[in-house]
Amino acid sequence: MNVVRDFNKDPFIVIWELTRACQLKCLHCRAEAQYKTDPRELTFEEGKQLIDQIHEMNNPMLVFTGGDPLLRNDVFDIAEYAVKKGVRVSMTPSATPNVTKKSIERAKEVGLSRWAFSLDGPTAEIHDHFRGTAGSFDLTIERIQYLHELEIPIQINTVISRYNYEYLDEMAELVERLECVLWSVFFLVPTGRGQEKDMISPVEHEKVFIWLQELSKRVPFDIKTTAAQHYRRVFIQQKMKEEKKKENISYLDALTSQGLTGSIDGLGRAPKGVNDGNGFVFISHIGDVYPSGLLPIKAGNVREQPLAEIYRESPIFKDLRNPDKYKGKCGVCEFRYVCGGSRSRAYAMTGDYLESEPFCVYVPKALRTK
């Protein structure tokens, strides 16, 4: 069911970092996850109050992330509470021995909508290097088979970096072979452990976007991008070329004609350009609220203020929801309302979340010389 939502009032998606604890040492880790649990984590009772607040904001999608959510003993109690309220919940646990058949069975029992695993290369050598843990690839593949046995839809998350850029065709083949419903492709933002040297170039970003748009026409799984708002521009431009149209196609029209507005379990993509703080909100393990996990500017804390108040009234969030405030070429770009560039990457590279997307090669019409 598609719910009409005003991003000034309600987010499309809420990410809750249940814990920072994790057994992996991923090169790009936004959270700079630690082995030990932080004693300041939101309690079960605080978690229930937070879920109540999330539900009241037009019931957005809720994703449990970390660290590793399975390192919280009450993760399935929290999930069960949310599902019983009618919240659509998915989870992105780390592929560790914590992912047992028993834990997956419990996830199905409480009604988790989807389970997401990370695969950052088509081979153990590439993936394990990126995840900083030997055996991670083999364990992930094995656990995916568990999920298939229990008929839980699977999403694969992949971070595009210089370590796997040359292997994307093989990655797509693997995602198809593993019968996943969604490939969520993340583009590295240099925050946390992520380094600028690990990123692909602006031109390579553009090449991957064009490749993804072509891929989307011939694969059985859905494709979603994160920290790659300019993929929307490329998607629209490619559709305009294909349909020989001179005027812009809206993002929604482009997606609808491609059959990409929904997916098997209703966890479809947003009908318009979600960006950091604009349809998107992130809650840390201690209740701090950020525009996203990749844009580490605190706007409030749910222990001190209701989530809705922070999301709707914070000056940071308000700025991020106004593309006319963007600076440089993003501020004059004709695609700024559907794209807007990655605000988190702009902040990571320039220190200003309203600056231009630094890894976009497009020159807006307003800046072209006659």
Short mmCIF file of C-alpha atoms in Angstrom, two decimals:
data_model
loop_
_atom_site.label_atom_id
_atom_site.label_comp_id
_atom_site.label_asym_id
_atom_site.label_seq_id
_atom_site.Cartn_x
_atom_site.Cartn_y
_atom_site.Cartn_z
CA MET A 1 0.00 0.00 0.00
CA ASN A 2 1.44 3.37 -1.02
CA VAL A 3 1.04 6.01 1.68
CA VAL A 4 1.18 9.63 0.57
CA ARG A 5 3.71 11.30 2.79
CA ASP A 6 4.97 14.83 3.26
CA PHE A 7 8.69 14.56 3.98
CA ASN A 8 8.51 17.83 5.91
CA LYS A 9 6.39 16.02 8.48
CA ASP A 10 7.18 12.33 8.24
CA PRO A 11 10.14 10.26 7.08
CA PHE A 12 9.88 7.48 4.51
CA ILE A 13 12.43 5.38 6.40
CA VAL A 14 13.85 5.30 9.93
CA ILE A 15 17.14 3.59 10.69
CA TRP A 16 17.74 2.63 14.31
CA GLU A 17 21.23 1.60 15.31
CA LEU A 18 20.37 -0.86 18.07
CA THR A 19 23.98 -1.28 19.14
CA ARG A 20 27.53 -0.40 18.13
CA ALA A 21 28.80 -3.80 19.17
CA CYS A 22 30.03 -6.02 16.31
CA GLN A 23 32.53 -8.83 15.77
CA LEU A 24 33.63 -7.63 12.32
CA LYS A 25 36.20 -4.96 11.42
CA CYS A 26 34.87 -3.59 8.12
CA LEU A 27 37.11 -1.11 6.29
CA HIS A 28 34.27 1.33 5.63
CA CYS A 29 32.40 1.03 8.96
CA ARG A 30 30.37 4.19 9.53
CA ALA A 31 29.89 3.27 13.18
CA GLU A 32 33.53 2.39 13.85
CA ALA A 33 31.91 -0.55 15.63
CA GLN A 34 33.47 -1.97 18.78
CA TYR A 35 33.55 -5.46 20.25
CA LYS A 36 31.86 -4.39 23.50
CA THR A 37 28.30 -3.20 24.12
CA ASP A 38 27.86 0.43 25.17
CA PRO A 39 26.05 0.55 28.56
CA ARG A 40 24.29 3.75 27.44
CA GLU A 41 22.24 1.99 24.74
CA LEU A 42 18.50 2.69 24.67
CA THR A 43 16.76 0.22 26.94
CA PHE A 44 13.94 -2.09 25.89
CA GLU A 45 11.37 0.26 27.46
CA GLU A 46 12.93 3.27 25.73
CA GLY A 47 12.92 1.28 22.52
CA LYS A 48 9.19 0.61 22.82
CA GLN A 49 8.53 4.32 23.37
CA LEU A 50 10.64 5.10 20.30
CA ILE A 51 8.69 2.60 18.18
CA ASP A 52 5.44 4.22 19.35
CA GLN A 53 6.76 7.58 18.17
CA ILE A 54 7.92 6.16 14.84
CA HIS A 55 4.52 4.55 14.25
CA GLU A 56 2.78 7.88 14.90
CA MET A 57 4.84 9.51 12.11
CA ASN A 58 2.67 7.95 9.39
CA ASN A 59 4.24 4.54 10.05
CA PRO A 60 7.46 4.69 7.98
CA MET A 61 9.67 1.69 7.26
CA LEU A 62 11.97 0.78 10.15
CA VAL A 63 15.37 -0.84 9.74
CA PHE A 64 17.40 -2.27 12.62
CA THR A 65 21.10 -1.81 12.05
CA GLY A 66 24.33 -1.66 14.06
CA GLY A 67 27.02 -2.72 14.76
CA ASP A 68 25.33 -6.08 14.81
CA PRO A 69 21.68 -5.98 15.98
CA LEU A 70 21.91 -9.66 16.97
CA LEU A 71 24.31 -8.70 19.77
CA ARG A 72 21.32 -7.24 21.59
CA ASN A 73 19.64 -9.96 23.61
CA ASP A 74 16.25 -8.27 23.26
CA VAL A 75 16.40 -7.65 19.49
CA PHE A 76 13.53 -10.00 18.68
CA ASP A 77 11.42 -8.68 21.56
CA ILE A 78 11.87 -5.19 20.12
CA ALA A 79 11.05 -6.46 16.62
CA GLU A 80 7.96 -8.30 17.86
CA TYR A 81 6.69 -5.17 19.59
CA ALA A 82 7.13 -3.15 16.38
CA VAL A 83 5.53 -5.75 14.12
CA LYS A 84 2.51 -6.09 16.42
CA LYS A 85 1.98 -2.34 16.08
CA GLY A 86 1.93 -2.76 12.31
CA VAL A 87 5.42 -1.37 11.62
CA ARG A 88 7.29 -2.91 8.67
CA VAL A 89 10.63 -3.99 10.07
CA SER A 90 13.74 -5.29 8.36
CA MET A 91 17.16 -5.99 9.81
CA THR A 92 20.78 -5.78 8.66
CA PRO A 93 22.78 -8.08 10.96
CA SER A 94 26.45 -8.86 10.45
CA ALA A 95 27.25 -12.25 8.97
CA THR A 96 28.76 -13.81 12.07
CA PRO A 97 28.14 -17.06 13.95
CA ASN A 98 25.34 -15.17 15.75
CA VAL A 99 23.22 -15.75 12.65
CA THR A 100 22.02 -19.20 13.60
CA LYS A 101 19.08 -21.17 12.24
CA LYS A 102 17.41 -20.53 15.56
CA SER A 103 17.80 -16.74 15.23
CA ILE A 104 16.46 -16.78 11.67
CA GLU A 105 13.50 -18.91 12.74
CA ARG A 106 12.80 -16.41 15.52
CA ALA A 107 12.94 -13.56 12.97
CA LYS A 108 10.33 -15.30 10.85
CA GLU A 109 8.22 -16.04 13.91
CA VAL A 110 8.04 -12.37 14.91
CA GLY A 111 7.33 -11.28 11.32
CA LEU A 112 10.42 -9.48 10.07
CA SER A 113 9.74 -8.26 6.53
CA ARG A 114 13.22 -8.80 5.16
CA TRP A 115 16.73 -9.79 6.12
CA ALA A 116 19.69 -7.94 4.63
CA PHE A 117 23.23 -9.27 4.39
CA SER A 118 26.31 -7.51 3.08
CA LEU A 119 28.33 -8.94 0.21
CA ASP A 120 31.10 -6.70 -1.06
CA GLY A 121 32.70 -8.98 -3.59
CA PRO A 122 31.87 -12.05 -5.68
CA THR A 123 34.69 -14.03 -4.04
CA ALA A 124 35.90 -14.68 -0.50
CA GLU A 125 39.19 -12.91 -1.25
CA ILE A 126 37.53 -9.58 -2.13
CA HIS A 127 34.70 -9.67 0.40
CA ASP A 128 36.76 -10.86 3.36
CA HIS A 129 39.40 -8.18 2.73
CA PHE A 130 36.72 -5.48 2.82
CA ARG A 131 35.03 -6.93 5.90
CA GLY A 132 38.33 -7.42 7.73
CA THR A 133 37.38 -10.97 8.74
CA ALA A 134 38.43 -14.27 7.15
CA GLY A 135 35.53 -16.64 6.52
CA SER A 136 32.89 -13.89 6.31
CA PHE A 137 32.03 -14.64 2.65
CA ASP A 138 31.49 -18.37 3.15
CA LEU A 139 29.45 -17.76 6.29
CA THR A 140 27.23 -15.24 4.47
CA ILE A 141 26.52 -17.63 1.59
CA GLU A 142 25.69 -20.42 4.05
CA ARG A 143 23.32 -18.19 6.07
CA ILE A 144 21.56 -17.05 2.89
CA GLN A 145 20.66 -20.68 2.29
CA TYR A 146 19.10 -20.76 5.79
CA LEU A 147 16.94 -17.80 4.82
CA HIS A 148 15.82 -19.50 1.60
CA GLU A 149 14.83 -22.60 3.54
CA LEU A 150 12.60 -20.44 5.76
CA GLU A 151 11.30 -18.39 2.79
CA ILE A 152 12.45 -15.05 4.20
CA PRO A 153 13.10 -12.45 1.44
CA ILE A 154 16.78 -11.56 1.14
CA GLN A 155 18.37 -8.22 0.38
CA ILE A 156 22.06 -7.93 -0.47
CA ASN A 157 23.91 -4.74 0.46
CA THR A 158 27.10 -3.92 -1.43
CA VAL A 159 29.42 -0.98 -0.84
CA ILE A 160 30.99 0.14 -4.11
CA SER A 161 34.68 0.92 -3.63
CA ARG A 162 37.92 0.67 -5.53
CA TYR A 163 38.23 -2.88 -4.16
CA ASN A 164 35.24 -4.25 -6.09
CA TYR A 165 34.64 -1.74 -8.91
CA GLU A 166 36.13 -4.11 -11.50
CA TYR A 167 33.92 -7.02 -10.38
CA LEU A 168 30.40 -5.58 -10.59
CA ASP A 169 29.23 -7.89 -13.40
CA GLU A 170 30.22 -10.87 -11.27
CA MET A 171 28.49 -9.30 -8.26
CA ALA A 172 25.23 -8.89 -10.19
CA GLU A 173 25.44 -12.52 -11.33
CA LEU A 174 25.93 -13.61 -7.71
CA VAL A 175 22.94 -11.58 -6.48
CA GLU A 176 20.78 -13.20 -9.18
CA ARG A 177 22.13 -16.66 -8.41
CA LEU A 178 21.33 -16.18 -4.73
CA GLU A 179 17.71 -15.33 -5.69
CA CYS A 180 17.64 -12.05 -3.77
CA VAL A 181 14.69 -9.67 -4.07
CA LEU A 182 16.74 -6.48 -3.78
CA TRP A 183 20.30 -5.37 -4.41
CA SER A 184 21.01 -2.31 -2.32
CA VAL A 185 24.11 -0.60 -3.69
CA PHE A 186 25.91 1.80 -1.37
CA PHE A 187 28.45 4.33 -2.61
CA LEU A 188 31.22 4.96 -0.11
CA VAL A 189 31.14 8.10 2.00
CA PRO A 190 34.44 8.85 3.79
CA THR A 191 33.18 8.86 7.36
CA GLY A 192 33.89 6.55 10.30
CA ARG A 193 36.50 4.08 9.03
CA GLY A 194 35.71 4.91 5.39
CA GLN A 195 38.58 6.64 3.63
CA GLU A 196 38.63 8.89 0.58
CA LYS A 197 41.34 6.67 -0.91
CA ASP A 198 38.86 3.76 -0.93
CA MET A 199 36.35 5.65 -3.11
CA ILE A 200 35.87 5.34 -6.84
CA SER A 201 36.25 8.53 -8.92
CA PRO A 202 33.39 10.85 -10.03
CA VAL A 203 33.64 9.48 -13.59
CA GLU A 204 33.51 5.93 -12.25
CA HIS A 205 30.39 6.84 -10.25
CA GLU A 206 28.72 7.95 -13.49
CA LYS A 207 29.77 4.74 -15.27
CA VAL A 208 28.34 2.59 -12.48
CA PHE A 209 25.05 4.53 -12.54
CA ILE A 210 24.63 3.97 -16.29
CA TRP A 211 25.53 0.31 -15.84
CA LEU A 212 22.97 -0.06 -13.02
CA GLN A 213 20.22 1.52 -15.12
CA GLU A 214 20.93 -0.93 -17.94
CA LEU A 215 21.13 -3.82 -15.48
CA SER A 216 17.75 -2.90 -13.96
CA LYS A 217 16.05 -3.72 -17.27
CA ARG A 218 17.20 -7.32 -17.40
CA VAL A 219 17.46 -8.73 -13.87
CA PRO A 220 14.71 -10.27 -11.72
CA PHE A 221 15.72 -8.36 -8.56
CA ASP A 222 15.07 -4.74 -7.65
CA ILE A 223 17.96 -2.26 -7.40
CA LYS A 224 18.22 0.55 -4.86
CA THR A 225 21.07 2.98 -4.29
CA THR A 226 22.29 4.70 -1.11
CA ALA A 227 24.46 7.83 -0.96
CA ALA A 228 24.04 8.00 -4.73
CA GLN A 229 21.28 10.51 -5.22
CA HIS A 230 22.73 11.41 -8.63
CA TYR A 231 21.78 7.93 -9.84
CA ARG A 232 18.25 9.38 -10.07
CA ARG A 233 19.47 12.01 -12.54
CA VAL A 234 21.22 9.38 -14.65
CA PHE A 235 18.12 7.16 -14.51
CA ILE A 236 15.93 10.00 -15.80
CA GLN A 237 18.45 11.02 -18.47
CA GLN A 238 18.72 7.45 -19.75
CA LYS A 239 14.91 7.12 -19.85
CA MET A 240 14.65 10.40 -21.78
CA LYS A 241 17.17 9.09 -24.34
CA GLU A 242 15.32 5.80 -24.70
CA GLU A 243 11.94 7.49 -25.13
CA LYS A 244 13.36 10.38 -27.20
CA LYS A 245 11.74 12.96 -24.92
CA LYS A 246 13.00 16.52 -24.70
CA GLU A 247 11.33 17.51 -21.46
CA ASN A 248 12.23 15.97 -18.13
CA ILE A 249 10.58 12.78 -16.96
CA SER A 250 9.81 12.80 -13.25
CA TYR A 251 11.65 10.29 -11.08
CA LEU A 252 8.37 8.58 -10.20
CA ASP A 253 7.37 8.28 -13.86
CA ALA A 254 10.76 6.84 -14.73
CA LEU A 255 10.51 4.28 -11.99
CA THR A 256 6.91 3.37 -12.74
CA SER A 257 7.64 2.77 -16.40
CA GLN A 258 10.54 0.59 -15.33
CA GLY A 259 8.33 -1.29 -12.88
CA LEU A 260 10.48 -0.39 -9.89
CA THR A 261 8.13 1.36 -7.46
CA GLY A 262 7.43 -1.65 -5.30
CA SER A 263 8.74 -5.04 -4.40
CA ILE A 264 7.62 -8.41 -3.16
CA ASP A 265 6.93 -7.51 0.45
CA GLY A 266 5.87 -3.89 0.03
CA LEU A 267 9.25 -2.48 1.01
CA GLY A 268 9.41 -0.45 -2.19
CA ARG A 269 11.50 2.55 -2.95
CA ALA A 270 10.47 6.09 -2.09
CA PRO A 271 8.20 7.82 -4.61
CA LYS A 272 10.45 10.88 -4.61
CA GLY A 273 14.00 11.83 -3.81
CA VAL A 274 14.81 10.71 -0.27
CA ASN A 275 17.99 12.31 1.02
CA ASP A 276 19.73 12.79 4.35
CA GLY A 277 17.16 14.45 6.64
CA ASN A 278 14.60 14.57 3.83
CA GLY A 279 12.46 11.46 4.24
CA PHE A 280 15.33 9.80 6.10
CA VAL A 281 16.26 9.85 9.78
CA PHE A 282 18.84 7.92 11.81
CA ILE A 283 18.75 7.17 15.54
CA SER A 284 21.99 6.11 17.22
CA HIS A 285 22.38 3.44 19.88
CA ILE A 286 22.26 6.12 22.60
CA GLY A 287 19.27 7.96 21.09
CA ASP A 288 21.06 10.74 19.20
CA VAL A 289 19.20 11.78 16.05
CA TYR A 290 21.02 12.48 12.79
CA PRO A 291 19.89 13.22 9.21
CA SER A 292 21.55 9.89 8.35
CA GLY A 293 24.18 7.57 9.75
CA LEU A 294 26.63 9.01 7.22
CA LEU A 295 25.94 12.64 8.17
CA PRO A 296 27.13 12.83 11.79
CA ILE A 297 25.61 16.14 12.86
CA LYS A 298 23.44 15.68 15.93
CA ALA A 299 20.01 17.33 15.77
CA GLY A 300 18.68 16.11 19.13
CA ASN A 301 18.18 13.06 21.33
CA VAL A 302 15.02 10.99 21.75
CA ARG A 303 15.61 10.84 25.50
CA GLU A 304 15.15 14.61 25.61
CA GLN A 305 12.73 15.39 22.74
CA PRO A 306 10.11 13.49 20.74
CA LEU A 307 11.45 12.16 17.44
CA ALA A 308 8.75 13.98 15.46
CA GLU A 309 9.74 17.31 17.00
CA ILE A 310 13.41 16.79 16.14
CA TYR A 311 12.66 15.64 12.59
CA ARG A 312 10.15 18.41 11.83
CA GLU A 313 11.64 21.38 13.69
CA SER A 314 15.42 20.96 13.73
CA PRO A 315 17.11 23.74 11.69
CA ILE A 316 19.50 21.12 10.26
CA PHE A 317 16.66 18.95 8.97
CA LYS A 318 14.78 22.00 7.65
CA ASP A 319 17.85 23.15 5.71
CA LEU A 320 18.32 19.69 4.23
CA ARG A 321 14.71 19.60 3.05
CA ASN A 322 15.13 22.80 1.06
CA PRO A 323 17.13 22.13 -2.14
CA ASP A 324 17.05 25.85 -2.94
CA LYS A 325 19.48 26.32 -0.03
CA TYR A 326 22.06 24.01 -1.61
CA LYS A 327 25.25 25.71 -2.71
CA GLY A 328 27.35 25.53 -5.87
CA LYS A 329 26.07 23.61 -8.85
CA CYS A 330 23.62 21.53 -6.77
CA GLY A 331 21.80 24.77 -5.86
CA VAL A 332 21.08 25.64 -9.49
CA CYS A 333 20.78 22.15 -10.94
CA GLU A 334 17.50 21.35 -12.66
CA PHE A 335 17.54 17.93 -10.99
CA ARG A 336 17.94 19.25 -7.43
CA TYR A 337 14.42 18.29 -6.29
CA VAL A 338 14.73 14.64 -7.34
CA CYS A 339 18.49 14.36 -6.81
CA GLY A 340 20.12 16.97 -4.62
CA GLY A 341 23.38 15.06 -4.41
CA SER A 342 24.55 13.18 -1.33
CA ARG A 343 24.40 15.62 1.56
CA SER A 344 26.53 13.25 3.64
CA ARG A 345 29.29 13.09 1.02
CA ALA A 346 29.19 16.88 0.63
CA TYR A 347 29.68 17.18 4.39
CA ALA A 348 32.41 14.54 4.54
CA MET A 349 34.41 16.19 1.75
CA THR A 350 33.79 19.90 2.46
CA GLY A 351 32.52 20.22 6.05
CA ASP A 352 29.29 21.81 4.74
CA TYR A 353 26.19 19.65 4.25
CA LEU A 354 24.69 22.24 1.88
CA GLU A 355 27.66 22.21 -0.51
CA SER A 356 27.60 20.53 -3.92
CA GLU A 357 27.89 16.77 -4.33
CA PRO A 358 31.66 16.53 -4.93
CA PHE A 359 31.50 13.25 -6.88
CA CYS A 360 29.06 14.32 -9.60
CA VAL A 361 30.31 15.07 -13.12
CA TYR A 362 27.11 16.69 -14.39
CA VAL A 363 27.13 20.38 -15.34
CA PRO A 364 23.66 21.94 -14.81
CA LYS A 365 22.08 23.80 -17.72
CA ALA A 366 22.26 27.06 -15.74
CA LEU A 367 26.07 26.88 -15.66
CA ARG A 368 26.71 25.98 -19.30
CA THR A 369 28.22 28.64 -21.54
CA LYS A 370 26.20 29.52 -24.60
#
